JSON list of N, CA and C in Angstrom, two decimals:
[
{"chain": "A", "resi": 1496, "resn": "MET", "atom": "N", "xyz": [174.40, 268.69, 85.38]},
{"chain": "A", "resi": 1496, "resn": "MET", "atom": "CA", "xyz": [173.13, 268.52, 84.55]},
{"chain": "A", "resi": 1496, "resn": "MET", "atom": "C", "xyz": [172.32, 267.37, 85.19]},
{"chain": "A", "resi": 1497, "resn": "TYR", "atom": "N", "xyz": [171.06, 267.47, 85.20]},
{"chain": "A", "resi": 1497, "resn": "TYR", "atom": "CA", "xyz": [170.12, 266.56, 85.78]},
{"chain": "A", "resi": 1497, "resn": "TYR", "atom": "C", "xyz": [169.71, 265.56, 84.66]},
{"chain": "A", "resi": 1498, "resn": "TRP", "atom": "N", "xyz": [169.91, 264.25, 84.95]},
{"chain": "A", "resi": 1498, "resn": "TRP", "atom": "CA", "xyz": [169.51, 263.23, 83.96]},
{"chain": "A", "resi": 1498, "resn": "TRP", "atom": "C", "xyz": [168.33, 262.43, 84.48]},
{"chain": "A", "resi": 1499, "resn": "LEU", "atom": "N", "xyz": [167.35, 262.20, 83.65]},
{"chain": "A", "resi": 1499, "resn": "LEU", "atom": "CA", "xyz": [166.16, 261.39, 83.98]},
{"chain": "A", "resi": 1499, "resn": "LEU", "atom": "C", "xyz": [166.49, 259.92, 83.70]},
{"chain": "A", "resi": 1500, "resn": "ASN", "atom": "N", "xyz": [166.09, 259.12, 84.55]},
{"chain": "A", "resi": 1500, "resn": "ASN", "atom": "CA", "xyz": [166.21, 257.63, 84.27]},
{"chain": "A", "resi": 1500, "resn": "ASN", "atom": "C", "xyz": [164.92, 257.17, 83.63]},
{"chain": "A", "resi": 1501, "resn": "ARG", "atom": "N", "xyz": [164.95, 256.96, 82.35]},
{"chain": "A", "resi": 1501, "resn": "ARG", "atom": "CA", "xyz": [163.68, 256.55, 81.66]},
{"chain": "A", "resi": 1501, "resn": "ARG", "atom": "C", "xyz": [163.56, 255.09, 81.43]},
{"chain": "A", "resi": 1502, "resn": "ARG", "atom": "N", "xyz": [164.39, 254.32, 82.09]},
{"chain": "A", "resi": 1502, "resn": "ARG", "atom": "CA", "xyz": [164.29, 252.85, 81.87]},
{"chain": "A", "resi": 1502, "resn": "ARG", "atom": "C", "xyz": [163.01, 252.30, 82.53]},
{"chain": "A", "resi": 1503, "resn": "ALA", "atom": "N", "xyz": [162.42, 251.42, 81.83]},
{"chain": "A", "resi": 1503, "resn": "ALA", "atom": "CA", "xyz": [161.20, 250.73, 82.30]},
{"chain": "A", "resi": 1503, "resn": "ALA", "atom": "C", "xyz": [161.51, 249.63, 83.34]},
{"chain": "A", "resi": 1504, "resn": "HIS", "atom": "N", "xyz": [162.75, 249.15, 83.25]},
{"chain": "A", "resi": 1504, "resn": "HIS", "atom": "CA", "xyz": [163.14, 248.09, 84.15]},
{"chain": "A", "resi": 1504, "resn": "HIS", "atom": "C", "xyz": [164.45, 248.44, 84.77]},
{"chain": "A", "resi": 1505, "resn": "PRO", "atom": "N", "xyz": [164.72, 248.00, 86.02]},
{"chain": "A", "resi": 1505, "resn": "PRO", "atom": "CA", "xyz": [166.05, 248.26, 86.61]},
{"chain": "A", "resi": 1505, "resn": "PRO", "atom": "C", "xyz": [167.03, 247.46, 85.85]},
{"chain": "A", "resi": 1506, "resn": "ARG", "atom": "N", "xyz": [168.34, 248.01, 85.67]},
{"chain": "A", "resi": 1506, "resn": "ARG", "atom": "CA", "xyz": [169.33, 247.19, 84.95]},
{"chain": "A", "resi": 1506, "resn": "ARG", "atom": "C", "xyz": [170.32, 246.64, 86.09]},
{"chain": "A", "resi": 1507, "resn": "HIS", "atom": "N", "xyz": [170.96, 245.55, 85.65]},
{"chain": "A", "resi": 1507, "resn": "HIS", "atom": "CA", "xyz": [171.92, 244.95, 86.48]},
{"chain": "A", "resi": 1507, "resn": "HIS", "atom": "C", "xyz": [173.23, 245.15, 85.75]},
{"chain": "A", "resi": 1508, "resn": "VAL", "atom": "N", "xyz": [174.18, 245.85, 86.33]},
{"chain": "A", "resi": 1508, "resn": "VAL", "atom": "CA", "xyz": [175.49, 246.10, 85.63]},
{"chain": "A", "resi": 1508, "resn": "VAL", "atom": "C", "xyz": [176.36, 244.95, 85.87]},
{"chain": "A", "resi": 1509, "resn": "LEU", "atom": "N", "xyz": [176.86, 244.49, 84.71]},
{"chain": "A", "resi": 1509, "resn": "LEU", "atom": "CA", "xyz": [177.87, 243.39, 84.75]},
{"chain": "A", "resi": 1509, "resn": "LEU", "atom": "C", "xyz": [179.13, 243.96, 84.17]},
{"chain": "A", "resi": 1510, "resn": "VAL", "atom": "N", "xyz": [180.20, 243.61, 84.73]},
{"chain": "A", "resi": 1510, "resn": "VAL", "atom": "CA", "xyz": [181.45, 244.14, 84.27]},
{"chain": "A", "resi": 1510, "resn": "VAL", "atom": "C", "xyz": [182.11, 243.14, 83.30]},
{"chain": "A", "resi": 1511, "resn": "ARG", "atom": "N", "xyz": [181.87, 243.32, 82.12]},
{"chain": "A", "resi": 1511, "resn": "ARG", "atom": "CA", "xyz": [182.46, 242.52, 81.00]},
{"chain": "A", "resi": 1511, "resn": "ARG", "atom": "C", "xyz": [182.34, 241.07, 81.22]},
{"chain": "A", "resi": 1512, "resn": "ARG", "atom": "N", "xyz": [181.10, 240.62, 81.36]},
{"chain": "A", "resi": 1512, "resn": "ARG", "atom": "CA", "xyz": [180.85, 239.20, 81.49]},
{"chain": "A", "resi": 1512, "resn": "ARG", "atom": "C", "xyz": [180.85, 238.60, 80.06]},
{"chain": "A", "resi": 1513, "resn": "SER", "atom": "N", "xyz": [181.52, 237.56, 79.82]},
{"chain": "A", "resi": 1513, "resn": "SER", "atom": "CA", "xyz": [181.55, 236.92, 78.52]},
{"chain": "A", "resi": 1513, "resn": "SER", "atom": "C", "xyz": [180.25, 236.07, 78.37]},
{"chain": "A", "resi": 1514, "resn": "GLY", "atom": "N", "xyz": [179.87, 235.91, 77.11]},
{"chain": "A", "resi": 1514, "resn": "GLY", "atom": "CA", "xyz": [178.69, 235.09, 76.80]},
{"chain": "A", "resi": 1514, "resn": "GLY", "atom": "C", "xyz": [178.85, 234.73, 75.32]},
{"chain": "A", "resi": 1515, "resn": "VAL", "atom": "N", "xyz": [177.76, 234.07, 74.82]},
{"chain": "A", "resi": 1515, "resn": "VAL", "atom": "CA", "xyz": [177.73, 233.65, 73.44]},
{"chain": "A", "resi": 1515, "resn": "VAL", "atom": "C", "xyz": [176.38, 234.16, 72.86]},
{"chain": "A", "resi": 1516, "resn": "ILE", "atom": "N", "xyz": [176.38, 234.80, 71.72]},
{"chain": "A", "resi": 1516, "resn": "ILE", "atom": "CA", "xyz": [175.25, 235.21, 71.04]},
{"chain": "A", "resi": 1516, "resn": "ILE", "atom": "C", "xyz": [174.81, 234.08, 70.03]},
{"chain": "A", "resi": 1517, "resn": "HIS", "atom": "N", "xyz": [173.53, 233.69, 70.03]},
{"chain": "A", "resi": 1517, "resn": "HIS", "atom": "CA", "xyz": [173.11, 232.67, 69.07]},
{"chain": "A", "resi": 1517, "resn": "HIS", "atom": "C", "xyz": [172.09, 233.46, 68.15]},
{"chain": "A", "resi": 1518, "resn": "VAL", "atom": "N", "xyz": [172.43, 233.40, 66.88]},
{"chain": "A", "resi": 1518, "resn": "VAL", "atom": "CA", "xyz": [171.57, 234.20, 65.86]},
{"chain": "A", "resi": 1518, "resn": "VAL", "atom": "C", "xyz": [170.61, 233.19, 65.19]},
{"chain": "A", "resi": 1519, "resn": "ALA", "atom": "N", "xyz": [169.55, 233.71, 64.68]},
{"chain": "A", "resi": 1519, "resn": "ALA", "atom": "CA", "xyz": [168.48, 232.84, 64.12]},
{"chain": "A", "resi": 1519, "resn": "ALA", "atom": "C", "xyz": [168.99, 232.00, 63.01]},
{"chain": "A", "resi": 1520, "resn": "ASP", "atom": "N", "xyz": [170.02, 232.42, 62.23]},
{"chain": "A", "resi": 1520, "resn": "ASP", "atom": "CA", "xyz": [170.58, 231.56, 61.22]},
{"chain": "A", "resi": 1520, "resn": "ASP", "atom": "C", "xyz": [171.37, 230.38, 61.71]},
{"chain": "A", "resi": 1521, "resn": "GLY", "atom": "N", "xyz": [171.50, 230.24, 63.01]},
{"chain": "A", "resi": 1521, "resn": "GLY", "atom": "CA", "xyz": [172.22, 229.09, 63.61]},
{"chain": "A", "resi": 1521, "resn": "GLY", "atom": "C", "xyz": [173.63, 229.40, 63.92]},
{"chain": "A", "resi": 1522, "resn": "SER", "atom": "N", "xyz": [174.16, 230.57, 63.63]},
{"chain": "A", "resi": 1522, "resn": "SER", "atom": "CA", "xyz": [175.53, 230.89, 63.99]},
{"chain": "A", "resi": 1522, "resn": "SER", "atom": "C", "xyz": [175.63, 231.20, 65.45]},
{"chain": "A", "resi": 1523, "resn": "ARG", "atom": "N", "xyz": [176.83, 231.08, 65.96]},
{"chain": "A", "resi": 1523, "resn": "ARG", "atom": "CA", "xyz": [177.17, 231.45, 67.31]},
{"chain": "A", "resi": 1523, "resn": "ARG", "atom": "C", "xyz": [178.44, 232.27, 67.36]},
{"chain": "A", "resi": 1524, "resn": "GLN", "atom": "N", "xyz": [178.43, 233.30, 68.22]},
{"chain": "A", "resi": 1524, "resn": "GLN", "atom": "CA", "xyz": [179.62, 234.20, 68.26]},
{"chain": "A", "resi": 1524, "resn": "GLN", "atom": "C", "xyz": [179.84, 234.58, 69.71]},
{"chain": "A", "resi": 1525, "resn": "PRO", "atom": "N", "xyz": [181.07, 234.75, 70.10]},
{"chain": "A", "resi": 1525, "resn": "PRO", "atom": "CA", "xyz": [181.29, 235.27, 71.47]},
{"chain": "A", "resi": 1525, "resn": "PRO", "atom": "C", "xyz": [180.91, 236.73, 71.54]},
{"chain": "A", "resi": 1526, "resn": "CYS", "atom": "N", "xyz": [180.51, 237.12, 72.78]},
{"chain": "A", "resi": 1526, "resn": "CYS", "atom": "CA", "xyz": [180.14, 238.58, 73.05]},
{"chain": "A", "resi": 1526, "resn": "CYS", "atom": "C", "xyz": [180.57, 238.86, 74.47]},
{"chain": "A", "resi": 1527, "resn": "VAL", "atom": "N", "xyz": [180.53, 240.16, 74.75]},
{"chain": "A", "resi": 1527, "resn": "VAL", "atom": "CA", "xyz": [180.81, 240.64, 76.05]},
{"chain": "A", "resi": 1527, "resn": "VAL", "atom": "C", "xyz": [179.68, 241.44, 76.52]},
{"chain": "A", "resi": 1528, "resn": "ILE", "atom": "N", "xyz": [178.95, 241.01, 77.59]},
{"chain": "A", "resi": 1528, "resn": "ILE", "atom": "CA", "xyz": [177.73, 241.63, 78.09]},
{"chain": "A", "resi": 1528, "resn": "ILE", "atom": "C", "xyz": [178.11, 242.74, 79.08]},
{"chain": "A", "resi": 1529, "resn": "LEU", "atom": "N", "xyz": [177.60, 243.92, 78.84]},
{"chain": "A", "resi": 1529, "resn": "LEU", "atom": "CA", "xyz": [177.90, 245.10, 79.65]},
{"chain": "A", "resi": 1529, "resn": "LEU", "atom": "C", "xyz": [176.89, 245.35, 80.71]},
{"chain": "A", "resi": 1530, "resn": "ASN", "atom": "N", "xyz": [175.57, 245.20, 80.32]},
{"chain": "A", "resi": 1530, "resn": "ASN", "atom": "CA", "xyz": [174.50, 245.29, 81.37]},
{"chain": "A", "resi": 1530, "resn": "ASN", "atom": "C", "xyz": [173.28, 244.49, 80.87]},
{"chain": "A", "resi": 1531, "resn": "ILE", "atom": "N", "xyz": [172.39, 244.25, 81.78]},
{"chain": "A", "resi": 1531, "resn": "ILE", "atom": "CA", "xyz": [171.24, 243.47, 81.40]},
{"chain": "A", "resi": 1531, "resn": "ILE", "atom": "C", "xyz": [170.10, 243.87, 82.26]},
{"chain": "A", "resi": 1532, "resn": "SER", "atom": "N", "xyz": [168.84, 243.83, 81.71]},
{"chain": "A", "resi": 1532, "resn": "SER", "atom": "CA", "xyz": [167.65, 244.05, 82.52]},
{"chain": "A", "resi": 1532, "resn": "SER", "atom": "C", "xyz": [166.49, 243.19, 81.90]},
{"chain": "A", "resi": 1533, "resn": "ALA", "atom": "N", "xyz": [165.28, 243.32, 82.47]},
{"chain": "A", "resi": 1533, "resn": "ALA", "atom": "CA", "xyz": [164.13, 242.49, 81.98]},
{"chain": "A", "resi": 1533, "resn": "ALA", "atom": "C", "xyz": [163.80, 242.97, 80.63]},
{"chain": "A", "resi": 1534, "resn": "GLY", "atom": "N", "xyz": [164.14, 244.17, 80.21]},
{"chain": "A", "resi": 1534, "resn": "GLY", "atom": "CA", "xyz": [163.77, 244.73, 78.91]},
{"chain": "A", "resi": 1534, "resn": "GLY", "atom": "C", "xyz": [164.79, 244.51, 77.78]},
{"chain": "A", "resi": 1535, "resn": "GLY", "atom": "N", "xyz": [166.02, 244.09, 78.15]},
{"chain": "A", "resi": 1535, "resn": "GLY", "atom": "CA", "xyz": [167.02, 243.90, 77.14]},
{"chain": "A", "resi": 1535, "resn": "GLY", "atom": "C", "xyz": [168.38, 243.87, 77.66]},
{"chain": "A", "resi": 1536, "resn": "LEU", "atom": "N", "xyz": [169.40, 243.99, 76.83]},
{"chain": "A", "resi": 1536, "resn": "LEU", "atom": "CA", "xyz": [170.74, 244.01, 77.32]},
{"chain": "A", "resi": 1536, "resn": "LEU", "atom": "C", "xyz": [171.61, 244.82, 76.40]},
{"chain": "A", "resi": 1537, "resn": "LEU", "atom": "N", "xyz": [172.79, 245.20, 76.87]},
{"chain": "A", "resi": 1537, "resn": "LEU", "atom": "CA", "xyz": [173.78, 245.86, 76.14]},
{"chain": "A", "resi": 1537, "resn": "LEU", "atom": "C", "xyz": [174.99, 244.99, 76.07]},
{"chain": "A", "resi": 1538, "resn": "ALA", "atom": "N", "xyz": [175.40, 244.61, 74.87]},
{"chain": "A", "resi": 1538, "resn": "ALA", "atom": "CA", "xyz": [176.58, 243.67, 74.67]},
{"chain": "A", "resi": 1538, "resn": "ALA", "atom": "C", "xyz": [177.44, 244.20, 73.57]},
{"chain": "A", "resi": 1539, "resn": "ARG", "atom": "N", "xyz": [178.70, 243.97, 73.66]},
{"chain": "A", "resi": 1539, "resn": "ARG", "atom": "CA", "xyz": [179.72, 244.20, 72.58]},
{"chain": "A", "resi": 1539, "resn": "ARG", "atom": "C", "xyz": [179.70, 242.87, 71.83]},
{"chain": "A", "resi": 1540, "resn": "THR", "atom": "N", "xyz": [179.39, 242.93, 70.62]},
{"chain": "A", "resi": 1540, "resn": "THR", "atom": "CA", "xyz": [179.43, 241.75, 69.70]},
{"chain": "A", "resi": 1540, "resn": "THR", "atom": "C", "xyz": [180.55, 241.89, 68.66]},
{"chain": "A", "resi": 1541, "resn": "TYR", "atom": "N", "xyz": [180.94, 240.77, 68.15]},
{"chain": "A", "resi": 1541, "resn": "TYR", "atom": "CA", "xyz": [181.98, 240.81, 67.16]},
{"chain": "A", "resi": 1541, "resn": "TYR", "atom": "C", "xyz": [181.45, 240.44, 65.77]},
{"chain": "A", "resi": 1542, "resn": "ARG", "atom": "N", "xyz": [180.16, 240.57, 65.64]},
{"chain": "A", "resi": 1542, "resn": "ARG", "atom": "CA", "xyz": [179.44, 240.29, 64.44]},
{"chain": "A", "resi": 1542, "resn": "ARG", "atom": "C", "xyz": [178.34, 241.35, 64.31]},
{"chain": "A", "resi": 1543, "resn": "PRO", "atom": "N", "xyz": [178.22, 242.00, 63.13]},
{"chain": "A", "resi": 1543, "resn": "PRO", "atom": "CA", "xyz": [177.16, 243.07, 63.04]},
{"chain": "A", "resi": 1543, "resn": "PRO", "atom": "C", "xyz": [175.81, 242.39, 63.21]},
{"chain": "A", "resi": 1544, "resn": "THR", "atom": "N", "xyz": [174.93, 243.07, 63.88]},
{"chain": "A", "resi": 1544, "resn": "THR", "atom": "CA", "xyz": [173.52, 242.68, 64.01]},
{"chain": "A", "resi": 1544, "resn": "THR", "atom": "C", "xyz": [172.60, 243.68, 63.31]},
{"chain": "A", "resi": 1545, "resn": "VAL", "atom": "N", "xyz": [171.47, 243.25, 62.88]},
{"chain": "A", "resi": 1545, "resn": "VAL", "atom": "CA", "xyz": [170.52, 244.10, 62.26]},
{"chain": "A", "resi": 1545, "resn": "VAL", "atom": "C", "xyz": [169.39, 244.37, 63.27]},
{"chain": "A", "resi": 1546, "resn": "PRO", "atom": "N", "xyz": [168.94, 245.68, 63.38]},
{"chain": "A", "resi": 1546, "resn": "PRO", "atom": "CA", "xyz": [167.82, 245.95, 64.30]},
{"chain": "A", "resi": 1546, "resn": "PRO", "atom": "C", "xyz": [166.66, 245.10, 64.01]},
{"chain": "A", "resi": 1547, "resn": "GLY", "atom": "N", "xyz": [166.13, 244.57, 65.07]},
{"chain": "A", "resi": 1547, "resn": "GLY", "atom": "CA", "xyz": [165.00, 243.64, 64.97]},
{"chain": "A", "resi": 1547, "resn": "GLY", "atom": "C", "xyz": [165.36, 242.16, 64.83]},
{"chain": "A", "resi": 1548, "resn": "GLU", "atom": "N", "xyz": [166.67, 241.86, 64.62]},
{"chain": "A", "resi": 1548, "resn": "GLU", "atom": "CA", "xyz": [167.11, 240.46, 64.45]},
{"chain": "A", "resi": 1548, "resn": "GLU", "atom": "C", "xyz": [166.87, 239.77, 65.79]},
{"chain": "A", "resi": 1549, "resn": "ARG", "atom": "N", "xyz": [166.41, 238.56, 65.68]},
{"chain": "A", "resi": 1549, "resn": "ARG", "atom": "CA", "xyz": [166.13, 237.70, 66.91]},
{"chain": "A", "resi": 1549, "resn": "ARG", "atom": "C", "xyz": [167.40, 237.02, 67.28]},
{"chain": "A", "resi": 1550, "resn": "VAL", "atom": "N", "xyz": [167.83, 237.12, 68.50]},
{"chain": "A", "resi": 1550, "resn": "VAL", "atom": "CA", "xyz": [169.00, 236.44, 69.03]},
{"chain": "A", "resi": 1550, "resn": "VAL", "atom": "C", "xyz": [168.71, 235.93, 70.37]},
{"chain": "A", "resi": 1551, "resn": "ARG", "atom": "N", "xyz": [169.58, 234.91, 70.76]},
{"chain": "A", "resi": 1551, "resn": "ARG", "atom": "CA", "xyz": [169.53, 234.42, 72.11]},
{"chain": "A", "resi": 1551, "resn": "ARG", "atom": "C", "xyz": [170.94, 234.54, 72.77]},
{"chain": "A", "resi": 1552, "resn": "ILE", "atom": "N", "xyz": [170.98, 234.77, 74.04]},
{"chain": "A", "resi": 1552, "resn": "ILE", "atom": "CA", "xyz": [172.26, 234.93, 74.68]},
{"chain": "A", "resi": 1552, "resn": "ILE", "atom": "C", "xyz": [172.48, 233.85, 75.68]},
{"chain": "A", "resi": 1553, "resn": "GLU", "atom": "N", "xyz": [173.67, 233.24, 75.60]},
{"chain": "A", "resi": 1553, "resn": "GLU", "atom": "CA", "xyz": [174.08, 232.21, 76.51]},
{"chain": "A", "resi": 1553, "resn": "GLU", "atom": "C", "xyz": [175.00, 232.73, 77.54]},
{"chain": "A", "resi": 1554, "resn": "LEU", "atom": "N", "xyz": [174.46, 232.84, 78.78]},
{"chain": "A", "resi": 1554, "resn": "LEU", "atom": "CA", "xyz": [175.32, 233.35, 79.92]},
{"chain": "A", "resi": 1554, "resn": "LEU", "atom": "C", "xyz": [175.97, 232.22, 80.65]},
{"chain": "A", "resi": 1555, "resn": "VAL", "atom": "N", "xyz": [175.28, 231.09, 80.79]},
{"chain": "A", "resi": 1555, "resn": "VAL", "atom": "CA", "xyz": [175.81, 229.87, 81.35]},
{"chain": "A", "resi": 1555, "resn": "VAL", "atom": "C", "xyz": [175.81, 228.78, 80.25]},
{"chain": "A", "resi": 1556, "resn": "PRO", "atom": "N", "xyz": [176.86, 228.03, 80.16]},
{"chain": "A", "resi": 1556, "resn": "PRO", "atom": "CA", "xyz": [176.92, 226.94, 79.10]},
{"chain": "A", "resi": 1556, "resn": "PRO", "atom": "C", "xyz": [175.63, 226.14, 79.11]},
{"chain": "A", "resi": 1557, "resn": "GLY", "atom": "N", "xyz": [174.97, 226.07, 78.02]},
{"chain": "A", "resi": 1557, "resn": "GLY", "atom": "CA", "xyz": [173.77, 225.28, 77.81]},
{"chain": "A", "resi": 1557, "resn": "GLY", "atom": "C", "xyz": [172.48, 225.92, 78.16]},
{"chain": "A", "resi": 1558, "resn": "GLU", "atom": "N", "xyz": [172.53, 227.20, 78.70]},
{"chain": "A", "resi": 1558, "resn": "GLU", "atom": "CA", "xyz": [171.30, 227.91, 79.04]},
{"chain": "A", "resi": 1558, "resn": "GLU", "atom": "C", "xyz": [171.24, 229.19, 78.32]},
{"chain": "A", "resi": 1559, "resn": "THR", "atom": "N", "xyz": [170.22, 229.45, 77.51]},
{"chain": "A", "resi": 1559, "resn": "THR", "atom": "CA", "xyz": [170.05, 230.69, 76.74]},
{"chain": "A", "resi": 1559, "resn": "THR", "atom": "C", "xyz": [168.80, 231.41, 77.14]},
{"chain": "A", "resi": 1560, "resn": "ILE", "atom": "N", "xyz": [168.84, 232.81, 76.93]},
{"chain": "A", "resi": 1560, "resn": "ILE", "atom": "CA", "xyz": [167.73, 233.65, 77.20]},
{"chain": "A", "resi": 1560, "resn": "ILE", "atom": "C", "xyz": [167.42, 234.43, 75.99]}
]
């Protein structure tokens, strides 16, 4: 089957890179980042998130995106 790549930005595949998700309410939780691009990322989180919820991701200690 032929699949179209509809992504607006190229993605960079990361193999289970750990990070920290910072939520607008001030909480922090560990997460596992599966892939990332200029348009977003796919991560496994251990806390439910709500669509549209603003979060920051810490890939390197002290630096968030």
